[in-house]
Amino acid sequence: MLRKNTVHDNSDINIGIIGPKALVDQTRETLKTFPNFKPVFRIIEPTSLIAEITSELMNDVEVLMFTEYHCYNIVKQVVDFIIPVHHMPLMGTGLYRSLFIIKSRYSLKCLSIDTVEEKYVEQILSDLEEVNYELLVYKNPLQSTVIEEIVQFHVDNFQNHNAIALTGIQDVAIQLSARHIPHEWVTPTQQDMIVSLERALLATNTRRNKESQIVFGLINIDNFKGVTEKYSSEHDVQLLKLTIQQMLLDYIKLLDGHLINLGGEEYSFITTRGIFERETRGYKFIPLLQDVKNELGITISLGVGFGRTAAEAGNHARLALRQSKDLGGNVCYIVREDRSVLGPVDITSHKQYERYNLAITDPLLLDKAEKAGMSASYMTKLMARVSRHKKMEYTAQELASTLNVTVRSANRILLKWMDAELVEIVGEEKLAHKGRPRRIYRLSFIEDGKEN
């Protein structure tokens, strides 16, 4: 039976994201590939007090990320940073993209530049095989100037030299658009953002500790007995086992891990969290599942456990494997150190993993559930369904499908759970055709578990 977990959850890394709405929205999408980041967003308007917003946010996060260098440059003059602070630099593929757009639409013969490093512009212009060009660079310290002054700099250069403006500041780009001045706002590409967020991730104390954390995995061949019955001789069965083991060894080598054959249809492996996260692209890419199915015509279940100790990681891997088997196999589940669950990771259907808490924390509720015959397997299946569909009320038919039992069995189970006050009837579902209305049951035990 799952027990109460009172350990504080420090698995998430709070990161503050500060910038204009367009870049914050772009960062929000990119952060989906960083499952350990728990972002706190602050959108900056022209009238925003950036320094005050930053000072307040620093108390709630472990690392800060400015999406615009201009905002970062202003704040660093007046705020003493007490945590790692980063900005997305204007020197990567985003700058290359902007210069290429200007080359396509206008000309690179004369550019009017602010916030972007002159040397990076020159380097890209050389890559674009531009030779005869002029760069007019805004030289005044940006922290001591106002947006209007930078805008006027670009306007003058356009009127006097027919220069195309290259700016790293959204407010400047907006005002140039209003004045019909040709320009390009340099923004980071998704690749630039990924690189910046990876640097921010590695700068946190939480991340440095997690990089070397032990990850324990269990691999189980689905329906192994049925698979072996298809082979006419023991020799062929042994060849199959050797082929499977070789495929597992090849994959675990990518994880720089260690594989152990536990006998029969089960294997275990050990690696580190940093490598596992990078190779799985943030818990979303496990090609082993599809490779085994394509090459051998069999499926495997994978359970991965994180933990503060090797024993805890091993226990969590067993819980995760149980989730995978209960779902029917050919998937991977992950149980983290706080006993929250990530899954299913299934590259065949490209499903986005769900996240939910594996543990009901009230010991009295757990005891009541056990006496009513509500197994841990039933509990986690129901909790996963609630997490996935965001609803608490179900008919017996829906629960039968979830628990993989007949409707008659589901009705019998529900009666026992009602007697134990784990579920309650909240209404009836009227059918379009003739027949008795279906009762609707509310899974009140999940709400009770959350409240405790």
C-alpha positions as CSV (number, residue, x, y, z in Angstrom):
1,M,0.0,0.0,0.0
2,L,1.3,3.5,-0.8
3,R,2.3,5.4,2.2
4,K,2.2,9.0,3.2
5,N,5.0,11.0,1.7
6,T,6.0,14.0,3.9
7,V,9.3,14.8,2.1
8,H,9.3,18.3,0.6
9,D,9.2,18.2,-3.2
10,N,12.3,20.0,-4.6
11,S,12.2,18.3,-7.9
12,D,11.0,21.4,-9.7
13,I,13.3,24.3,-10.4
14,N,11.6,27.6,-10.3
15,I,12.7,29.9,-13.1
16,G,11.6,33.5,-13.6
17,I,11.0,34.6,-17.2
18,I,10.9,38.4,-17.8
19,G,10.3,40.0,-21.2
20,P,7.8,41.3,-23.7
21,K,4.7,39.2,-24.3
22,A,5.8,37.9,-27.7
23,L,9.0,36.5,-26.4
24,V,7.5,35.2,-23.2
25,D,4.9,33.3,-25.2
26,Q,7.7,31.8,-27.4
27,T,9.7,30.9,-24.3
28,R,6.6,29.3,-22.8
29,E,6.5,26.9,-25.8
30,T,10.2,26.1,-25.6
31,L,10.0,25.4,-21.9
32,K,7.8,22.3,-22.6
33,T,11.0,20.5,-23.4
34,F,12.4,21.3,-19.9
35,P,10.2,19.2,-17.5
36,N,12.2,20.2,-14.4
37,F,11.6,23.9,-14.9
38,K,8.6,25.4,-13.2
39,P,8.3,28.8,-14.8
40,V,7.0,32.1,-13.3
41,F,6.3,34.6,-16.1
42,R,6.4,38.4,-15.9
43,I,5.4,40.3,-19.0
44,I,7.0,43.7,-19.5
45,E,5.1,46.7,-20.9
46,P,6.7,50.1,-21.8
47,T,5.5,51.5,-18.5
48,S,6.6,48.5,-16.3
49,L,9.0,49.0,-13.4
50,I,11.4,46.3,-14.4
51,A,13.7,46.7,-11.5
52,E,10.9,46.3,-8.9
53,I,9.5,43.3,-10.8
54,T,12.9,41.6,-10.8
55,S,13.6,42.3,-7.1
56,E,10.2,40.8,-6.1
57,L,10.6,37.8,-8.4
58,M,14.1,36.9,-7.1
59,N,12.6,35.8,-3.8
60,D,10.4,33.2,-5.5
61,V,12.7,31.6,-8.1
62,E,16.1,29.9,-8.3
63,V,17.3,31.4,-11.5
64,L,16.2,34.4,-13.7
65,M,16.0,34.6,-17.5
66,F,15.5,37.9,-19.4
67,T,14.3,37.4,-23.0
68,E,15.6,40.8,-24.0
69,Y,19.2,42.0,-23.4
70,H,17.9,45.6,-23.1
71,C,15.8,44.7,-20.0
72,Y,18.7,42.8,-18.4
73,N,21.1,45.7,-19.0
74,I,18.8,48.2,-17.3
75,V,18.1,46.0,-14.3
76,K,21.7,45.0,-13.6
77,Q,22.6,48.7,-13.0
78,V,20.3,49.0,-10.1
79,V,19.6,45.6,-8.7
80,D,22.0,43.4,-6.8
81,F,21.4,39.9,-8.1
82,I,21.3,37.2,-5.4
83,I,20.6,34.3,-7.8
84,P,22.0,33.3,-11.2
85,V,20.6,35.7,-13.9
86,H,20.8,35.1,-17.6
87,H,19.6,36.8,-20.8
88,M,19.1,35.4,-24.3
89,P,22.0,36.8,-26.3
90,L,21.5,38.4,-29.8
91,M,24.4,36.5,-31.4
92,G,23.1,33.2,-32.6
93,T,20.7,31.9,-35.3
94,G,18.3,34.8,-34.4
95,L,20.7,37.4,-35.6
96,Y,21.6,35.4,-38.7
97,R,17.9,35.1,-39.5
98,S,17.3,38.9,-39.1
99,L,20.3,39.8,-41.4
100,F,19.2,37.3,-44.0
101,I,15.7,38.8,-44.0
102,I,17.2,42.3,-44.4
103,K,19.4,41.0,-47.3
104,S,16.3,39.5,-49.0
105,R,14.0,42.5,-48.5
106,Y,16.3,45.4,-48.7
107,S,20.1,45.6,-48.7
108,L,22.9,45.1,-46.3
109,K,24.9,48.1,-47.6
110,C,24.1,50.2,-44.6
111,L,22.8,49.1,-41.2
112,S,21.8,51.1,-38.2
113,I,22.4,49.0,-35.0
114,D,21.5,49.1,-31.3
115,T,22.0,46.5,-28.6
116,V,23.5,44.0,-31.0
117,E,27.3,43.4,-30.8
118,E,29.0,44.9,-33.9
119,K,31.5,42.0,-34.1
120,Y,28.8,39.4,-34.4
121,V,27.1,41.4,-37.2
122,E,30.4,41.6,-39.0
123,Q,31.0,37.9,-38.7
124,I,27.6,37.0,-40.2
125,L,28.0,39.5,-43.0
126,S,31.3,37.8,-43.8
127,D,29.5,34.5,-43.9
128,L,26.9,36.1,-46.3
129,E,29.8,37.2,-48.5
130,E,29.0,40.9,-48.0
131,V,32.1,43.2,-48.5
132,N,31.1,46.8,-49.0
133,Y,28.9,47.8,-46.2
134,E,28.6,50.4,-43.4
135,L,27.6,49.9,-39.8
136,L,26.2,52.8,-37.9
137,V,26.3,51.7,-34.2
138,Y,24.4,53.3,-31.3
139,K,27.3,54.0,-28.9
140,N,25.6,55.7,-25.9
141,P,25.3,53.5,-22.7
142,L,21.8,52.0,-23.0
143,Q,21.1,52.2,-19.3
144,S,21.3,56.0,-19.4
145,T,19.1,56.5,-22.5
146,V,15.4,56.4,-23.3
147,I,13.7,54.5,-26.1
148,E,12.9,57.7,-27.9
149,E,16.6,58.6,-28.3
150,I,17.3,55.2,-29.8
151,V,14.4,55.5,-32.2
152,Q,15.6,58.9,-33.3
153,F,19.1,57.5,-33.9
154,H,17.6,55.0,-36.4
155,V,15.3,57.6,-38.0
156,D,18.2,60.0,-38.6
157,N,20.3,57.2,-40.1
158,F,17.5,56.2,-42.4
159,Q,16.9,59.8,-43.6
160,N,20.6,60.6,-44.0
161,H,22.1,57.3,-45.1
162,N,19.1,55.2,-46.1
163,A,20.2,52.7,-43.3
164,I,18.1,49.7,-42.4
165,A,17.5,49.5,-38.6
166,L,18.6,46.4,-36.7
167,T,17.3,46.5,-33.1
168,G,17.1,44.1,-30.2
169,I,14.3,46.1,-28.4
170,Q,10.7,45.5,-29.1
171,D,9.6,49.0,-28.1
172,V,12.0,50.5,-30.6
173,A,10.7,48.2,-33.3
174,I,7.1,49.2,-32.6
175,Q,7.9,52.9,-32.8
176,L,9.9,52.4,-36.0
177,S,6.9,50.6,-37.5
178,A,4.6,53.5,-36.7
179,R,7.0,55.8,-38.5
180,H,7.4,53.5,-41.5
181,I,11.1,53.1,-41.0
182,P,12.5,49.8,-42.5
183,H,13.8,47.7,-39.7
184,E,14.2,44.2,-38.3
185,W,13.6,43.2,-34.6
186,V,16.3,40.6,-33.7
187,T,14.7,37.9,-31.6
188,P,16.1,34.5,-30.5
189,T,15.1,31.4,-32.4
190,Q,13.9,28.4,-30.5
191,Q,17.4,26.9,-30.8
192,D,18.8,30.1,-29.2
193,M,16.3,29.8,-26.4
194,I,17.1,26.1,-25.8
195,V,20.8,26.9,-25.5
196,S,20.1,29.8,-23.1
197,L,17.7,27.7,-21.0
198,E,20.2,24.8,-20.8
199,R,22.8,27.3,-19.5
200,A,20.4,28.5,-16.9
201,L,19.5,25.0,-15.9
202,L,23.1,24.0,-15.3
203,A,23.6,27.2,-13.2
204,T,21.2,26.2,-10.5
205,N,22.2,24.3,-7.3
206,T,19.2,22.0,-7.8
207,R,20.4,21.1,-11.3
208,R,24.0,20.5,-10.2
209,N,22.8,18.1,-7.5
210,K,20.5,16.3,-9.9
211,E,23.0,15.8,-12.7
212,S,24.7,13.0,-10.8
213,Q,21.5,11.6,-9.2
214,I,21.1,7.8,-9.7
215,V,18.3,6.7,-12.1
216,F,17.2,3.1,-11.8
217,G,15.2,1.4,-14.6
218,L,13.4,-1.8,-15.1
219,I,12.7,-3.4,-18.5
220,N,10.1,-6.1,-18.9
221,I,9.3,-8.1,-22.0
222,D,5.5,-8.0,-22.5
223,N,3.8,-11.4,-22.6
224,F,7.1,-13.2,-22.6
225,K,5.5,-16.7,-22.2
226,G,3.3,-16.1,-25.2
227,V,6.3,-14.8,-27.2
228,T,8.4,-17.9,-26.5
229,E,5.6,-20.3,-27.3
230,K,5.9,-19.2,-31.0
231,Y,9.3,-20.7,-31.3
232,S,9.7,-24.4,-32.0
233,S,13.0,-25.0,-30.1
234,E,14.8,-23.8,-27.0
235,H,17.7,-22.9,-29.3
236,D,15.6,-20.3,-31.1
237,V,14.3,-18.9,-27.7
238,Q,17.9,-18.4,-26.5
239,L,18.8,-16.7,-29.8
240,L,15.8,-14.3,-29.2
241,K,17.0,-13.6,-25.7
242,L,20.5,-12.8,-27.0
243,T,19.1,-10.5,-29.6
244,I,17.0,-8.7,-27.1
245,Q,19.9,-8.3,-24.7
246,Q,22.1,-6.9,-27.5
247,M,19.5,-4.3,-28.4
248,L,19.2,-3.3,-24.7
249,L,22.9,-3.1,-24.3
250,D,23.2,-0.8,-27.3
251,Y,20.6,1.5,-25.9
252,I,21.9,1.5,-22.4
253,K,25.4,2.3,-23.8
254,L,23.8,5.6,-25.1
255,L,22.8,6.3,-21.5
256,D,26.4,5.6,-20.4
257,G,24.6,3.1,-18.0
258,H,25.0,-0.4,-16.7
259,L,22.6,-3.2,-17.7
260,I,21.8,-6.3,-15.6
261,N,19.9,-9.4,-16.7
262,L,17.6,-10.3,-13.8
263,G,16.6,-13.6,-15.5
264,G,13.8,-14.5,-17.8
265,E,12.0,-11.5,-19.2
266,E,13.3,-8.7,-16.9
267,Y,16.3,-6.5,-17.0
268,S,17.5,-3.5,-14.9
269,F,19.8,-0.6,-15.7
270,I,21.5,2.2,-13.8
271,T,22.4,5.6,-15.2
272,T,22.5,9.2,-14.1
273,R,19.7,11.7,-14.3
274,G,21.6,14.3,-16.4
275,I,22.4,11.8,-19.1
276,F,18.9,10.3,-19.0
277,E,17.2,13.6,-19.4
278,R,19.4,14.7,-22.3
279,E,19.1,11.4,-24.2
280,T,15.3,11.2,-23.7
281,R,15.0,14.9,-24.7
282,G,13.2,15.8,-21.5
283,Y,11.4,12.4,-21.0
284,K,9.8,12.4,-24.5
285,F,12.0,10.3,-26.7
286,I,12.7,6.6,-26.0
287,P,13.4,4.9,-29.3
288,L,14.1,1.6,-27.7
289,L,10.3,0.9,-27.4
290,Q,9.7,1.3,-31.1
291,D,13.0,-0.3,-32.2
292,V,12.3,-3.6,-30.3
293,K,8.8,-3.7,-31.8
294,N,9.9,-3.0,-35.3
295,E,12.8,-5.4,-35.4
296,L,11.6,-8.3,-33.2
297,G,7.8,-7.9,-33.3
298,I,7.6,-7.8,-29.5
299,T,6.9,-5.0,-27.1
300,I,8.5,-4.1,-23.8
301,S,7.4,-2.1,-20.7
302,L,9.8,0.3,-19.1
303,G,9.7,1.7,-15.6
304,V,12.1,4.4,-14.5
305,G,12.6,5.6,-10.9
306,F,14.3,8.7,-9.5
307,G,15.3,8.8,-5.8
308,R,17.4,10.4,-3.2
309,T,19.0,7.0,-2.6
310,A,19.6,3.9,-4.7
311,A,17.0,2.0,-2.8
312,E,14.4,4.7,-3.3
313,A,15.1,4.9,-7.0
314,G,14.7,1.1,-7.3
315,N,11.4,1.1,-5.4
316,H,10.1,3.9,-7.6
317,A,11.2,2.0,-10.8
318,R,9.1,-1.0,-9.7
319,L,6.1,1.3,-9.2
320,A,6.7,2.8,-12.6
321,L,6.9,-0.6,-14.3
322,R,3.6,-1.6,-12.7
323,Q,2.1,1.5,-14.3
324,S,3.4,0.5,-17.7
325,K,2.2,-3.0,-17.4
326,D,-1.3,-1.9,-16.2
327,L,-1.6,0.3,-19.3
328,G,-0.9,-2.7,-21.5
329,G,2.8,-2.4,-22.2
330,N,4.9,-0.8,-24.9
331,V,5.2,2.4,-22.9
332,C,7.4,3.9,-20.2
333,Y,6.4,5.5,-16.9
334,I,8.6,7.5,-14.6
335,V,8.2,7.9,-10.9
336,R,10.1,10.8,-9.5
337,E,11.6,11.2,-6.0
338,D,8.4,13.0,-4.7
339,R,6.4,10.0,-6.0
340,S,4.8,12.0,-8.8
341,V,4.3,10.2,-12.1
342,L,5.3,11.1,-15.6
343,G,3.8,9.1,-18.3
344,P,3.0,7.4,-20.5
345,V,6.0,8.1,-22.7
346,D,4.9,6.5,-26.0
347,I,6.7,7.6,-29.1
348,T,4.5,5.5,-31.3
349,S,1.5,7.8,-30.8
350,H,3.6,10.9,-29.8
351,K,1.5,11.4,-26.7
352,Q,2.3,14.2,-24.4
353,Y,3.0,12.7,-21.0
354,E,0.7,13.3,-18.1
355,R,1.9,14.2,-14.6
356,Y,0.0,13.2,-11.5
357,N,0.7,12.3,-7.9
358,L,1.1,8.6,-7.2
359,A,0.5,8.9,-3.5
360,I,-2.8,9.3,-1.6
361,T,-1.4,10.9,1.6
362,D,-4.1,10.3,4.2
363,P,-3.3,7.1,6.1
364,L,-6.9,6.7,7.3
365,L,-8.1,6.9,3.8
366,L,-5.6,4.4,2.6
367,D,-6.7,2.0,5.3
368,K,-10.3,2.4,4.4
369,A,-9.5,1.8,0.7
370,E,-7.5,-1.3,1.5
371,K,-10.4,-2.8,3.5
372,A,-12.8,-2.0,0.6
373,G,-10.6,-3.9,-1.8
374,M,-9.3,-0.8,-3.6
375,S,-5.8,-1.9,-4.7
376,A,-2.9,0.4,-5.4
377,S,-3.3,-0.6,-9.0
378,Y,-6.9,0.5,-9.1
379,M,-6.0,3.7,-7.3
380,T,-3.3,4.8,-9.7
381,K,-5.4,3.9,-12.8
382,L,-8.3,6.1,-11.5
383,M,-5.9,8.9,-10.5
384,A,-4.3,8.8,-13.9
385,R,-7.7,9.0,-15.6
386,V,-8.7,11.9,-13.5
387,S,-5.4,13.7,-14.3
388,R,-5.8,12.9,-18.1
389,H,-9.5,13.9,-18.5
390,K,-9.8,16.5,-15.7
391,K,-13.1,15.1,-14.4
392,M,-14.1,13.3,-11.3
393,E,-17.5,11.8,-12.3
394,Y,-17.9,8.5,-14.2
395,T,-20.4,5.8,-15.0
396,A,-19.8,2.1,-14.2
397,Q,-19.2,1.5,-17.9
398,E,-16.4,4.1,-18.0
399,L,-14.8,2.7,-14.9
400,A,-15.0,-0.8,-16.2
401,S,-13.0,0.3,-19.2
402,T,-10.4,2.0,-17.1
403,L,-10.0,-0.9,-14.7
404,N,-10.1,-3.5,-17.5
405,V,-13.0,-5.4,-15.8
406,T,-16.5,-6.2,-16.9
407,V,-19.4,-3.8,-16.2
408,R,-20.9,-6.4,-13.8
409,S,-17.6,-6.5,-11.9
410,A,-17.4,-2.7,-11.9
411,N,-20.9,-2.4,-10.4
412,R,-19.9,-4.9,-7.7
413,I,-16.7,-3.0,-6.9
414,L,-18.6,0.3,-6.8
415,L,-21.1,-1.0,-4.3
416,K,-18.2,-2.0,-2.0
417,W,-16.6,1.4,-2.4
418,M,-19.9,3.2,-1.7
419,D,-20.2,1.3,1.5
420,A,-16.7,2.5,2.4
421,E,-17.6,6.1,1.4
422,L,-14.9,6.2,-1.2
423,V,-17.3,7.1,-4.0
424,E,-20.8,8.6,-4.1
425,I,-23.7,8.7,-6.5
426,V,-24.2,12.3,-7.8
427,G,-26.7,11.8,-10.6
428,E,-27.9,9.7,-13.6
429,E,-27.1,9.7,-17.3
430,K,-30.1,9.7,-19.5
431,L,-29.8,7.4,-22.5
432,A,-30.9,8.3,-26.0
433,H,-32.4,4.8,-26.4
434,K,-34.6,2.8,-24.1
435,G,-33.0,1.4,-21.0
436,R,-32.3,2.2,-17.4
437,P,-30.4,5.4,-16.8
438,R,-26.8,5.0,-15.8
439,R,-25.7,6.1,-12.4
440,I,-22.9,8.7,-12.2
441,Y,-20.4,8.1,-9.5
442,R,-18.0,10.8,-8.1
443,L,-14.5,9.6,-7.1
444,S,-14.6,11.5,-3.8
445,F,-11.6,9.6,-2.4
446,I,-9.3,11.4,-4.7
447,E,-10.6,14.8,-3.5
448,D,-10.2,13.7,0.1
449,G,-6.7,12.6,-0.6
450,K,-5.8,16.0,-2.2
451,E,-7.3,17.9,0.8
452,N,-5.1,16.0,3.2
